[in-house]
PDB file of C-alpha atoms and ligand atoms in Angstrom:
ATOM      1  CA  MET A   1       5.488   0.458  27.983  1.00  0.00           C
ATOM      2  CA  ILE A   2       4.245   0.632  24.944  1.00  0.00           C
ATOM      3  CA  LYS A   3       0.486   0.380  25.051  1.00  0.00           C
ATOM      4  CA  ASN A   4      -1.055  -3.552  23.748  1.00  0.00           C
ATOM      5  CA  LEU A   5      -3.440  -3.331  20.394  1.00  0.00           C
ATOM      6  CA  PRO A   6      -6.591  -4.376  20.403  1.00  0.00           C
ATOM      7  CA  LYS A   7      -7.101  -8.080  18.729  1.00  0.00           C
ATOM      8  CA  MET A   8     -10.795  -6.507  17.374  1.00  0.00           C
ATOM      9  CA  LEU A   9     -11.186 -10.465  15.825  1.00  0.00           C
ATOM     10  CA  ASP A  10     -14.728  -9.851  15.498  1.00  0.00           C
ATOM     11  CA  ILE A  11     -14.320  -7.315  13.649  1.00  0.00           C
ATOM     12  CA  TRP A  12     -11.207  -8.855  11.077  1.00  0.00           C
ATOM     13  CA  GLU A  13     -13.974 -11.152  10.894  1.00  0.00           C
ATOM     14  CA  LYS A  14     -17.124  -9.253  10.202  1.00  0.00           C
ATOM     15  CA  THR A  15     -14.938  -7.074   7.408  1.00  0.00           C
ATOM     16  CA  LEU A  16     -12.032  -9.565   5.696  1.00  0.00           C
ATOM     17  CA  HIS A  17     -13.968 -12.860   6.967  1.00  0.00           C
ATOM     18  CA  TRP A  18     -10.829 -13.710   8.304  1.00  0.00           C
ATOM     19  CA  GLN A  19      -8.426 -13.575  11.775  1.00  0.00           C
ATOM     20  CA  PRO A  20      -5.103 -12.756  12.488  1.00  0.00           C
ATOM     21  CA  ASN A  21      -3.548 -16.386  14.040  1.00  0.00           C
ATOM     22  CA  THR A  22      -1.465 -15.925  17.877  1.00  0.00           C
ATOM     23  CA  LEU A  23       1.519 -15.615  15.756  1.00  0.00           C
ATOM     24  CA  GLN A  24       0.357 -13.100  13.714  1.00  0.00           C
ATOM     25  CA  GLN A  25      -1.636 -11.200  16.401  1.00  0.00           C
ATOM     26  CA  GLU A  26       2.080 -11.121  18.166  1.00  0.00           C
ATOM     27  CA  LYS A  27       3.561  -9.808  14.843  1.00  0.00           C
ATOM     28  CA  LEU A  28       1.659  -6.915  14.412  1.00  0.00           C
ATOM     29  CA  GLN A  29       1.724  -6.107  17.751  1.00  0.00           C
ATOM     30  CA  LYS A  30       5.676  -6.709  16.996  1.00  0.00           C
ATOM     31  CA  LEU A  31       5.327  -4.028  14.119  1.00  0.00           C
ATOM     32  CA  TYR A  32       3.233  -0.849  16.991  1.00  0.00           C
ATOM     33  CA  GLU A  33       6.125  -0.866  19.235  1.00  0.00           C
ATOM     34  CA  LEU A  34       9.250  -0.980  16.704  1.00  0.00           C
ATOM     35  CA  ILE A  35       7.277   2.014  14.447  1.00  0.00           C
ATOM     36  CA  ILE A  36       6.033   3.973  18.089  1.00  0.00           C
ATOM     37  CA  THR A  37       9.510   3.905  19.001  1.00  0.00           C
ATOM     38  CA  GLY A  38      11.119   4.482  15.540  1.00  0.00           C
ATOM     39  CA  ASN A  39       8.478   7.293  15.902  1.00  0.00           C
ATOM     40  CA  ARG A  40      10.902   8.968  18.787  1.00  0.00           C
ATOM     41  CA  GLN A  41      14.051   9.114  15.743  1.00  0.00           C
ATOM     42  CA  PHE A  42      12.125   9.984  12.156  1.00  0.00           C
ATOM     43  CA  ASN A  43       9.422  11.150  12.995  1.00  0.00           C
ATOM     44  CA  LEU A  44       7.366   8.849  10.950  1.00  0.00           C
ATOM     45  CA  THR A  45       3.451   8.739  11.488  1.00  0.00           C
ATOM     46  CA  ARG A  46       0.956  11.051  13.384  1.00  0.00           C
ATOM     47  CA  ILE A  47      -0.465   7.464  14.134  1.00  0.00           C
ATOM     48  CA  THR A  48       0.170   6.235  17.626  1.00  0.00           C
ATOM     49  CA  GLU A  49      -2.969   5.721  19.486  1.00  0.00           C
ATOM     50  CA  PRO A  50      -3.536   1.220  19.839  1.00  0.00           C
ATOM     51  CA  GLU A  51      -6.951   2.338  17.911  1.00  0.00           C
ATOM     52  CA  GLU A  52      -6.175   4.141  15.811  1.00  0.00           C
ATOM     53  CA  PHE A  53      -3.126   2.383  14.531  1.00  0.00           C
ATOM     54  CA  TRP A  54      -5.156  -1.060  14.314  1.00  0.00           C
ATOM     55  CA  GLU A  55      -7.864   0.953  11.807  1.00  0.00           C
ATOM     56  CA  LYS A  56      -6.160   3.240   9.977  1.00  0.00           C
ATOM     57  CA  HIS A  57      -2.847   1.467   9.479  1.00  0.00           C
ATOM     58  CA  LEU A  58      -3.694  -2.490   9.556  1.00  0.00           C
ATOM     59  CA  TRP A  59      -7.008  -2.906   8.589  1.00  0.00           C
ATOM     60  CA  ASP A  60      -6.791   0.053   6.252  1.00  0.00           C
ATOM     61  CA  SER A  61      -3.646  -1.623   4.468  1.00  0.00           C
ATOM     62  CA  LEU A  62      -4.957  -5.310   4.026  1.00  0.00           C
ATOM     63  CA  ARG A  63      -8.690  -4.230   3.435  1.00  0.00           C
ATOM     64  CA  GLY A  64      -6.804  -3.192  -0.030  1.00  0.00           C
ATOM     65  CA  VAL A  65      -5.589  -6.460  -1.157  1.00  0.00           C
ATOM     66  CA  ALA A  66      -9.330  -7.170   0.281  1.00  0.00           C
ATOM     67  CA  PRO A  67     -12.007  -6.273  -2.736  1.00  0.00           C
ATOM     68  CA  GLU A  68     -15.434  -6.739  -1.472  1.00  0.00           C
ATOM     69  CA  GLY A  69     -14.391  -7.967   1.421  1.00  0.00           C
ATOM     70  CA  GLN A  70     -12.253 -11.475  -0.025  1.00  0.00           C
ATOM     71  CA  PHE A  71      -8.662 -11.091   0.588  1.00  0.00           C
ATOM     72  CA  MET A  72      -7.928 -11.240  -3.287  1.00  0.00           C
ATOM     73  CA  SER A  73      -5.987 -15.696  -3.914  1.00  0.00           C
ATOM     74  CA  LEU A  74      -3.087 -14.530  -5.503  1.00  0.00           C
ATOM     75  CA  LEU A  75      -1.777 -12.742  -2.122  1.00  0.00           C
ATOM     76  CA  ASN A  76      -0.941 -16.684  -1.582  1.00  0.00           C
ATOM     77  CA  ASN A  77       0.521 -17.273  -4.936  1.00  0.00           C
ATOM     78  CA  GLY A  78       3.769 -16.251  -4.676  1.00  0.00           C
ATOM     79  CA  VAL A  79       2.752 -12.900  -6.095  1.00  0.00           C
ATOM     80  CA  SER A  80       5.499  -9.870  -6.298  1.00  0.00           C
ATOM     81  CA  VAL A  81       3.884  -6.347  -4.662  1.00  0.00           C
ATOM     82  CA  ILE A  82       5.398  -3.454  -4.989  1.00  0.00           C
ATOM     83  CA  ASP A  83       4.259  -0.220  -2.528  1.00  0.00           C
ATOM     84  CA  ILE A  84       5.315   3.014  -3.616  1.00  0.00           C
ATOM     85  CA  GLY A  85       5.897   5.816  -1.528  1.00  0.00           C
ATOM     86  CA  THR A  86       5.541   3.122   1.396  1.00  0.00           C
ATOM     87  CA  GLY A  87       6.841   5.695   4.455  1.00  0.00           C
ATOM     88  CA  ALA A  88       6.777   4.188   7.377  1.00  0.00           C
ATOM     89  CA  GLY A  89       5.688   0.192   5.690  1.00  0.00           C
ATOM     90  CA  PHE A  90       1.811   0.954   4.980  1.00  0.00           C
ATOM     91  CA  PRO A  91       0.532  -1.118   3.334  1.00  0.00           C
ATOM     92  CA  GLY A  92       3.130  -3.032   1.991  1.00  0.00           C
ATOM     93  CA  LEU A  93       4.953  -5.035   5.312  1.00  0.00           C
ATOM     94  CA  PRO A  94       1.940  -5.530   6.962  1.00  0.00           C
ATOM     95  CA  ILE A  95       1.038  -7.406   3.676  1.00  0.00           C
ATOM     96  CA  ALA A  96       4.276  -9.029   3.395  1.00  0.00           C
ATOM     97  CA  MET A  97       3.968  -9.833   6.807  1.00  0.00           C
ATOM     98  CA  ILE A  98       0.691 -11.875   6.714  1.00  0.00           C
ATOM     99  CA  PHE A  99       1.262 -12.865   3.286  1.00  0.00           C
ATOM    100  CA  PRO A 100       4.154 -14.925   3.404  1.00  0.00           C
ATOM    101  CA  ASN A 101       4.375 -16.105   0.145  1.00  0.00           C
ATOM    102  CA  SER A 102       4.586 -12.753  -1.511  1.00  0.00           C
ATOM    103  CA  GLN A 103       7.570 -10.814  -2.735  1.00  0.00           C
ATOM    104  CA  VAL A 104       7.088  -7.653  -1.225  1.00  0.00           C
ATOM    105  CA  THR A 105       9.079  -4.167  -2.330  1.00  0.00           C
ATOM    106  CA  LEU A 106       8.999  -1.712  -0.686  1.00  0.00           C
ATOM    107  CA  LEU A 107       9.831   1.783  -2.057  1.00  0.00           C
ATOM    108  CA  ASP A 108      10.460   5.019  -1.011  1.00  0.00           C
ATOM    109  CA  SER A 109      12.480   8.553  -2.120  1.00  0.00           C
ATOM    110  CA  THR A 110      13.611   8.735   1.873  1.00  0.00           C
ATOM    111  CA  ARG A 111      16.817   7.457   3.133  1.00  0.00           C
ATOM    112  CA  LYS A 112      15.870   7.550   6.641  1.00  0.00           C
ATOM    113  CA  LYS A 113      12.151   5.926   6.292  1.00  0.00           C
ATOM    114  CA  ILE A 114      13.982   2.717   4.172  1.00  0.00           C
ATOM    115  CA  ASN A 115      16.626   2.235   6.480  1.00  0.00           C
ATOM    116  CA  PHE A 116      13.727   2.483   9.615  1.00  0.00           C
ATOM    117  CA  ILE A 117      11.517  -0.491   7.485  1.00  0.00           C
ATOM    118  CA  ASP A 118      15.630  -2.330   6.803  1.00  0.00           C
ATOM    119  CA  ASP A 119      15.807  -2.735  10.990  1.00  0.00           C
ATOM    120  CA  VAL A 120      11.807  -3.507  10.770  1.00  0.00           C
ATOM    121  CA  ILE A 121      12.561  -6.212   8.452  1.00  0.00           C
ATOM    122  CA  ASN A 122      15.964  -7.266  10.057  1.00  0.00           C
ATOM    123  CA  ASN A 123      14.782  -7.097  13.120  1.00  0.00           C
ATOM    124  CA  MET A 124      11.750  -9.280  12.057  1.00  0.00           C
ATOM    125  CA  SER A 125      13.142 -11.790   9.998  1.00  0.00           C
ATOM    126  CA  ILE A 126      10.945 -10.281   7.199  1.00  0.00           C
ATOM    127  CA  ASN A 127      12.166 -12.803   4.566  1.00  0.00           C
ATOM    128  CA  ASN A 128       9.446 -12.079   1.436  1.00  0.00           C
ATOM    129  CA  ALA A 129      10.061  -8.278   1.987  1.00  0.00           C
ATOM    130  CA  LYS A 130      12.505  -5.661   0.570  1.00  0.00           C
ATOM    131  CA  THR A 131      13.755  -2.379   0.297  1.00  0.00           C
ATOM    132  CA  LEU A 132      14.899   0.407  -2.265  1.00  0.00           C
ATOM    133  CA  VAL A 133      14.995   3.714  -2.482  1.00  0.00           C
ATOM    134  CA  GLY A 134      14.250   5.615  -5.087  1.00  0.00           C
ATOM    135  CA  ARG A 135      12.006   8.210  -7.129  1.00  0.00           C
ATOM    136  CA  VAL A 136       9.525   6.379  -8.668  1.00  0.00           C
ATOM    137  CA  GLU A 137       9.588   7.948 -11.800  1.00  0.00           C
ATOM    138  CA  GLU A 138      13.108   7.168 -12.585  1.00  0.00           C
ATOM    139  CA  ILE A 139      12.141   3.302 -10.734  1.00  0.00           C
ATOM    140  CA  GLY A 140       9.679   2.893 -13.373  1.00  0.00           C
ATOM    141  CA  GLN A 141      11.770   3.506 -16.395  1.00  0.00           C
ATOM    142  CA  GLU A 142      14.043   0.776 -14.807  1.00  0.00           C
ATOM    143  CA  TYR A 143      14.058  -2.959 -16.978  1.00  0.00           C
ATOM    144  CA  GLU A 144      14.814  -4.359 -13.650  1.00  0.00           C
ATOM    145  CA  HIS A 145      11.422  -2.771 -12.646  1.00  0.00           C
ATOM    146  CA  ARG A 146       8.943  -1.486 -15.092  1.00  0.00           C
ATOM    147  CA  GLU A 147       6.232  -3.941 -16.259  1.00  0.00           C
ATOM    148  CA  LYS A 148       7.580  -6.630 -13.158  1.00  0.00           C
ATOM    149  CA  TYR A 149       5.470  -6.775 -11.117  1.00  0.00           C
ATOM    150  CA  ASP A 150       1.694  -8.479 -10.378  1.00  0.00           C
ATOM    151  CA  LEU A 151       0.527  -5.914  -8.355  1.00  0.00           C
ATOM    152  CA  ALA A 152       1.146  -2.702  -6.847  1.00  0.00           C
ATOM    153  CA  VAL A 153      -0.233  -1.021  -4.081  1.00  0.00           C
ATOM    154  CA  ILE A 154       0.099   2.937  -3.549  1.00  0.00           C
ATOM    155  CA  ARG A 155      -1.586   5.289  -0.553  1.00  0.00           C
ATOM    156  CA  ALA A 156      -1.598   8.952   0.331  1.00  0.00           C
ATOM    157  CA  VAL A 157       1.339   9.742  -2.105  1.00  0.00           C
ATOM    158  CA  GLY A 158      -0.537  12.124  -4.409  1.00  0.00           C
ATOM    159  CA  ASN A 159      -4.300  13.364  -6.281  1.00  0.00           C
ATOM    160  CA  VAL A 160      -5.103  10.478  -8.488  1.00  0.00           C
ATOM    161  CA  SER A 161      -3.266  10.996 -11.347  1.00  0.00           C
ATOM    162  CA  ILE A 162       0.375  11.360 -10.181  1.00  0.00           C
ATOM    163  CA  CYS A 163      -0.428   7.700  -8.080  1.00  0.00           C
ATOM    164  CA  VAL A 164      -1.290   6.023 -11.853  1.00  0.00           C
ATOM    165  CA  GLU A 165       1.638   7.132 -13.380  1.00  0.00           C
ATOM    166  CA  TYR A 166       3.941   6.724 -10.514  1.00  0.00           C
ATOM    167  CA  ALA A 167       1.864   3.061 -10.036  1.00  0.00           C
ATOM    168  CA  LEU A 168       0.973   1.148 -13.442  1.00  0.00           C
ATOM    169  CA  PRO A 169       4.103   0.991 -15.518  1.00  0.00           C
ATOM    170  CA  LEU A 170       5.755  -1.216 -12.532  1.00  0.00           C
ATOM    171  CA  VAL A 171       2.615  -2.959 -13.270  1.00  0.00           C
ATOM    172  CA  LYS A 172       3.078  -5.948 -15.234  1.00  0.00           C
ATOM    173  CA  LYS A 173       0.504  -6.848 -18.191  1.00  0.00           C
ATOM    174  CA  ARG A 174      -2.810  -8.590 -16.829  1.00  0.00           C
ATOM    175  CA  GLY A 175      -1.382  -7.419 -13.080  1.00  0.00           C
ATOM    176  CA  LEU A 176      -3.424  -5.004 -10.426  1.00  0.00           C
ATOM    177  CA  ALA A 177      -2.676  -1.454  -9.536  1.00  0.00           C
ATOM    178  CA  ILE A 178      -4.679  -0.018  -6.278  1.00  0.00           C
ATOM    179  CA  ILE A 179      -4.775   3.576  -5.501  1.00  0.00           C
ATOM    180  CA  TYR A 180      -5.682   3.443  -1.811  1.00  0.00           C
ATOM    181  CA  ARG A 181      -7.731   7.008  -1.375  1.00  0.00           C
ATOM    182  CA  GLY A 182     -10.297   8.398   1.172  1.00  0.00           C
ATOM    183  CA  SER A 183     -12.867  10.463  -0.543  1.00  0.00           C
ATOM    184  CA  TRP A 184     -13.540  10.732  -3.938  1.00  0.00           C
ATOM    185  CA  SER A 185     -14.942  13.343  -6.642  1.00  0.00           C
ATOM    186  CA  GLU A 186     -16.412  13.377  -9.792  1.00  0.00           C
ATOM    187  CA  GLU A 187     -13.310  14.993 -11.226  1.00  0.00           C
ATOM    188  CA  GLU A 188     -10.909  12.790  -9.741  1.00  0.00           C
ATOM    189  CA  ASN A 189     -12.644  10.492 -11.171  1.00  0.00           C
ATOM    190  CA  ALA A 190     -12.282  11.924 -14.725  1.00  0.00           C
ATOM    191  CA  SER A 191      -8.726  12.061 -14.144  1.00  0.00           C
ATOM    192  CA  LEU A 192      -8.798   8.751 -13.178  1.00  0.00           C
ATOM    193  CA  GLU A 193     -10.144   7.695 -16.332  1.00  0.00           C
ATOM    194  CA  ASN A 194      -8.362   9.927 -18.572  1.00  0.00           C
ATOM    195  CA  ALA A 195      -4.895   8.559 -16.922  1.00  0.00           C
ATOM    196  CA  VAL A 196      -5.689   4.735 -16.557  1.00  0.00           C
ATOM    197  CA  GLU A 197      -6.607   5.022 -20.854  1.00  0.00           C
ATOM    198  CA  LEU A 198      -2.620   7.269 -21.119  1.00  0.00           C
ATOM    199  CA  LEU A 199      -1.403   4.483 -19.065  1.00  0.00           C
ATOM    200  CA  GLY A 200      -2.675   0.942 -20.666  1.00  0.00           C
ATOM    201  CA  GLY A 201      -5.666   0.060 -17.583  1.00  0.00           C
ATOM    202  CA  ASN A 202      -7.855  -0.242 -17.152  1.00  0.00           C
ATOM    203  CA  ILE A 203     -10.502   0.620 -14.561  1.00  0.00           C
ATOM    204  CA  GLU A 204     -11.817  -2.707 -13.212  1.00  0.00           C
ATOM    205  CA  LEU A 205     -13.465  -1.746  -9.868  1.00  0.00           C
ATOM    206  CA  ILE A 206     -13.648   1.276  -7.449  1.00  0.00           C
ATOM    207  CA  GLU A 207     -14.771   0.746  -3.812  1.00  0.00           C
ATOM    208  CA  GLN A 208     -16.322   2.398  -1.171  1.00  0.00           C
ATOM    209  CA  PHE A 209     -16.630   1.506   1.949  1.00  0.00           C
ATOM    210  CA  THR A 210     -16.327   2.464   5.873  1.00  0.00           C
ATOM    211  CA  THR A 211     -13.084   2.090   8.395  1.00  0.00           C
ATOM    212  CA  PRO A 212     -15.186  -0.161  11.026  1.00  0.00           C
ATOM    213  CA  ILE A 213     -14.413   2.441  13.961  1.00  0.00           C
ATOM    214  CA  SER A 214     -14.349   5.717  13.176  1.00  0.00           C
ATOM    215  CA  GLU A 215     -16.800   5.266  10.146  1.00  0.00           C
ATOM    216  CA  SER A 216     -14.038   7.049   8.158  1.00  0.00           C
ATOM    217  CA  MET A 217     -14.581   6.957   4.263  1.00  0.00           C
ATOM    218  CA  ARG A 218     -12.472   5.282   2.072  1.00  0.00           C
ATOM    219  CA  HIS A 219     -12.181   4.076  -1.960  1.00  0.00           C
ATOM    220  CA  CYS A 220     -10.155   2.215  -3.385  1.00  0.00           C
ATOM    221  CA  LEU A 221      -9.293   1.636  -7.159  1.00  0.00           C
ATOM    222  CA  TYR A 222      -8.491  -1.115  -8.502  1.00  0.00           C
ATOM    223  CA  LEU A 223      -6.420  -0.733 -12.426  1.00  0.00           C
ATOM    224  CA  ARG A 224      -6.390  -3.722 -13.927  1.00  0.00           C
ATOM    225  CA  LYS A 225      -2.848  -3.159 -16.920  1.00  0.00           C
ATOM    226  CA  ILE A 226      -4.612  -3.996 -20.584  1.00  0.00           C
ATOM    227  CA  LYS A 227      -1.044  -3.210 -22.853  1.00  0.00           C
ATOM    228  CA  ASN A 228       2.132  -1.886 -22.399  1.00  0.00           C
ATOM    229  CA  THR A 229       2.304   1.558 -20.987  1.00  0.00           C
ATOM    230  CA  PRO A 230       3.888   4.208 -23.294  1.00  0.00           C
ATOM    231  CA  ILE A 231       7.366   5.371 -23.035  1.00  0.00           C
ATOM    232  CA  HIS A 232       7.504   8.392 -22.302  1.00  0.00           C
ATOM    233  CA  PHE A 233       5.635   7.428 -19.151  1.00  0.00           C
ATOM    234  CA  PRO A 234       6.292   7.655 -15.990  1.00  0.00           C
ATOM    235  CA  ARG A 235       7.506  11.312 -17.379  1.00  0.00           C
ATOM    236  CA  GLY A 236      10.999  12.798 -15.911  1.00  0.00           C
ATOM    237  CA  VAL A 237      11.198  13.346 -11.684  1.00  0.00           C
ATOM    238  CA  GLY A 238       8.305  15.641 -10.429  1.00  0.00           C
ATOM    239  CA  ILE A 239       6.974  15.981 -13.513  1.00  0.00           C
ATOM    240  CA  PRO A 240       3.838  13.844 -12.814  1.00  0.00           C
ATOM    241  CA  LYS A 241       3.480  15.736  -9.466  1.00  0.00           C
ATOM    242  CA  GLN A 242       3.786  19.390 -11.970  1.00  0.00           C
ATOM    243  CA  LYS A 243       1.860  18.919 -14.861  1.00  0.00           C
ATOM    244  CA  PRO A 244      -0.656  16.249 -14.311  1.00  0.00           C
ATOM    245  CA  LEU A 245      -2.029  13.996 -16.641  1.00  0.00           C
TER     246      LEU A 245
HETATM  247  N1  LIG B 301       2.414   4.644   2.036  1.00  0.00           N
HETATM  248  C1  LIG B 301       2.554   5.191   3.035  1.00  0.00           C
HETATM  249  C2  LIG B 301       1.445   5.689   4.280  1.00  0.00           C
HETATM  250  O1  LIG B 301      -0.261   5.524   3.713  1.00  0.00           O
HETATM  251  O2  LIG B 301       1.278   5.551   5.484  1.00  0.00           O
HETATM  252  C3  LIG B 301       2.656   6.262   3.473  1.00  0.00           C
HETATM  253  C4  LIG B 301       2.503   7.667   2.765  1.00  0.00           C
HETATM  254  S1  LIG B 301       3.696   9.298   2.978  1.00  0.00           S
HETATM  255  C5  LIG B 301       2.393  10.584   2.802  1.00  0.00           C
HETATM  256  C6  LIG B 301       4.600   9.741   1.266  1.00  0.00           C
HETATM  257  C7  LIG B 301       5.648   8.810   1.204  1.00  0.00           C
HETATM  258  O3  LIG B 301       5.634   8.800  -0.118  1.00  0.00           O
HETATM  259  C8  LIG B 301       6.404   9.495   1.631  1.00  0.00           C
HETATM  260  O4  LIG B 301       7.448   8.852   2.448  1.00  0.00           O
HETATM  261  C9  LIG B 301       7.535   9.786   0.891  1.00  0.00           C
HETATM  262  O5  LIG B 301       8.845  10.175   0.824  1.00  0.00           O
HETATM  263  C10 LIG B 301       6.891   9.365  -0.595  1.00  0.00           C
HETATM  264  N2  LIG B 301       7.352  10.156  -2.252  1.00  0.00           N
HETATM  265  C11 LIG B 301       7.055  11.011  -1.898  1.00  0.00           C
HETATM  266  N3  LIG B 301       6.888  11.052  -3.564  1.00  0.00           N
HETATM  267  C12 LIG B 301       7.545   9.985  -3.991  1.00  0.00           C
HETATM  268  C13 LIG B 301       8.705   9.220  -5.119  1.00  0.00           C
HETATM  269  N4  LIG B 301       8.128  10.383  -6.548  1.00  0.00           N
HETATM  270  N5  LIG B 301       8.826   7.841  -5.158  1.00  0.00           N
HETATM  271  C14 LIG B 301       9.293   7.457  -3.982  1.00  0.00           C
HETATM  272  N6  LIG B 301       8.488   7.944  -2.855  1.00  0.00           N
HETATM  273  C15 LIG B 301       8.048   8.884  -2.893  1.00  0.00           C
END
């Protein structure tokens, strides 16, 4: 028997000025159940307790697209989103579920994770999400994907300059990349500035906050694409990680 997620309506309200309606609560519960069930087979996440799952997967995913505690209005307007290294679907699946007008592509290099997400999408009839299997270093060089997204989100995929090199090539000019981080340091700030400059971006906002239950440290980096990314980025498979910018 899978437990119920806490509703946390007051915390949603206080932190995001929003509350999930009954249908949305049911959908988030269903997602939780599918992930807990899938975890037995696929080892998707170590965050399985309802309260922790609510905070670290659901709240955290949605807080990233609510800079300064307000959902970005573009999410209601047919925005194209790519979640790079989505794993079990975070932050992309909650974004797709709560913003049905967004078109969300969930990218991961691991076929079994993408197969699991395909099952979730079918089971829950999430019509505005689709999956993509591949390495982002290659996807970022494909005409179909390069500079095609209004918004790229990336959480827990690598150090900051790797995330910048993965994300900015996929973003359209004037679009946005959001890098989800935990802690943040001066050294990271220096490598962020360097990578953003090389990839054609601008640091619009670095937001620090804590999660509402465990008070864990979070930073979200909002990067605006201001120029086309030079064609030699992203570099070949494995290079961004071996030789970070
Ligand atoms: N974003 C999810 C989250 O925050 O829960 C999953 C994070 S998981 C630690 C990192 C994921 O990134 C893995 O599923 C891995 O397969 C994927 N990944 C790592 N490098 C990648 C690459 N170069 N291209 C595409 N996916 C990649």
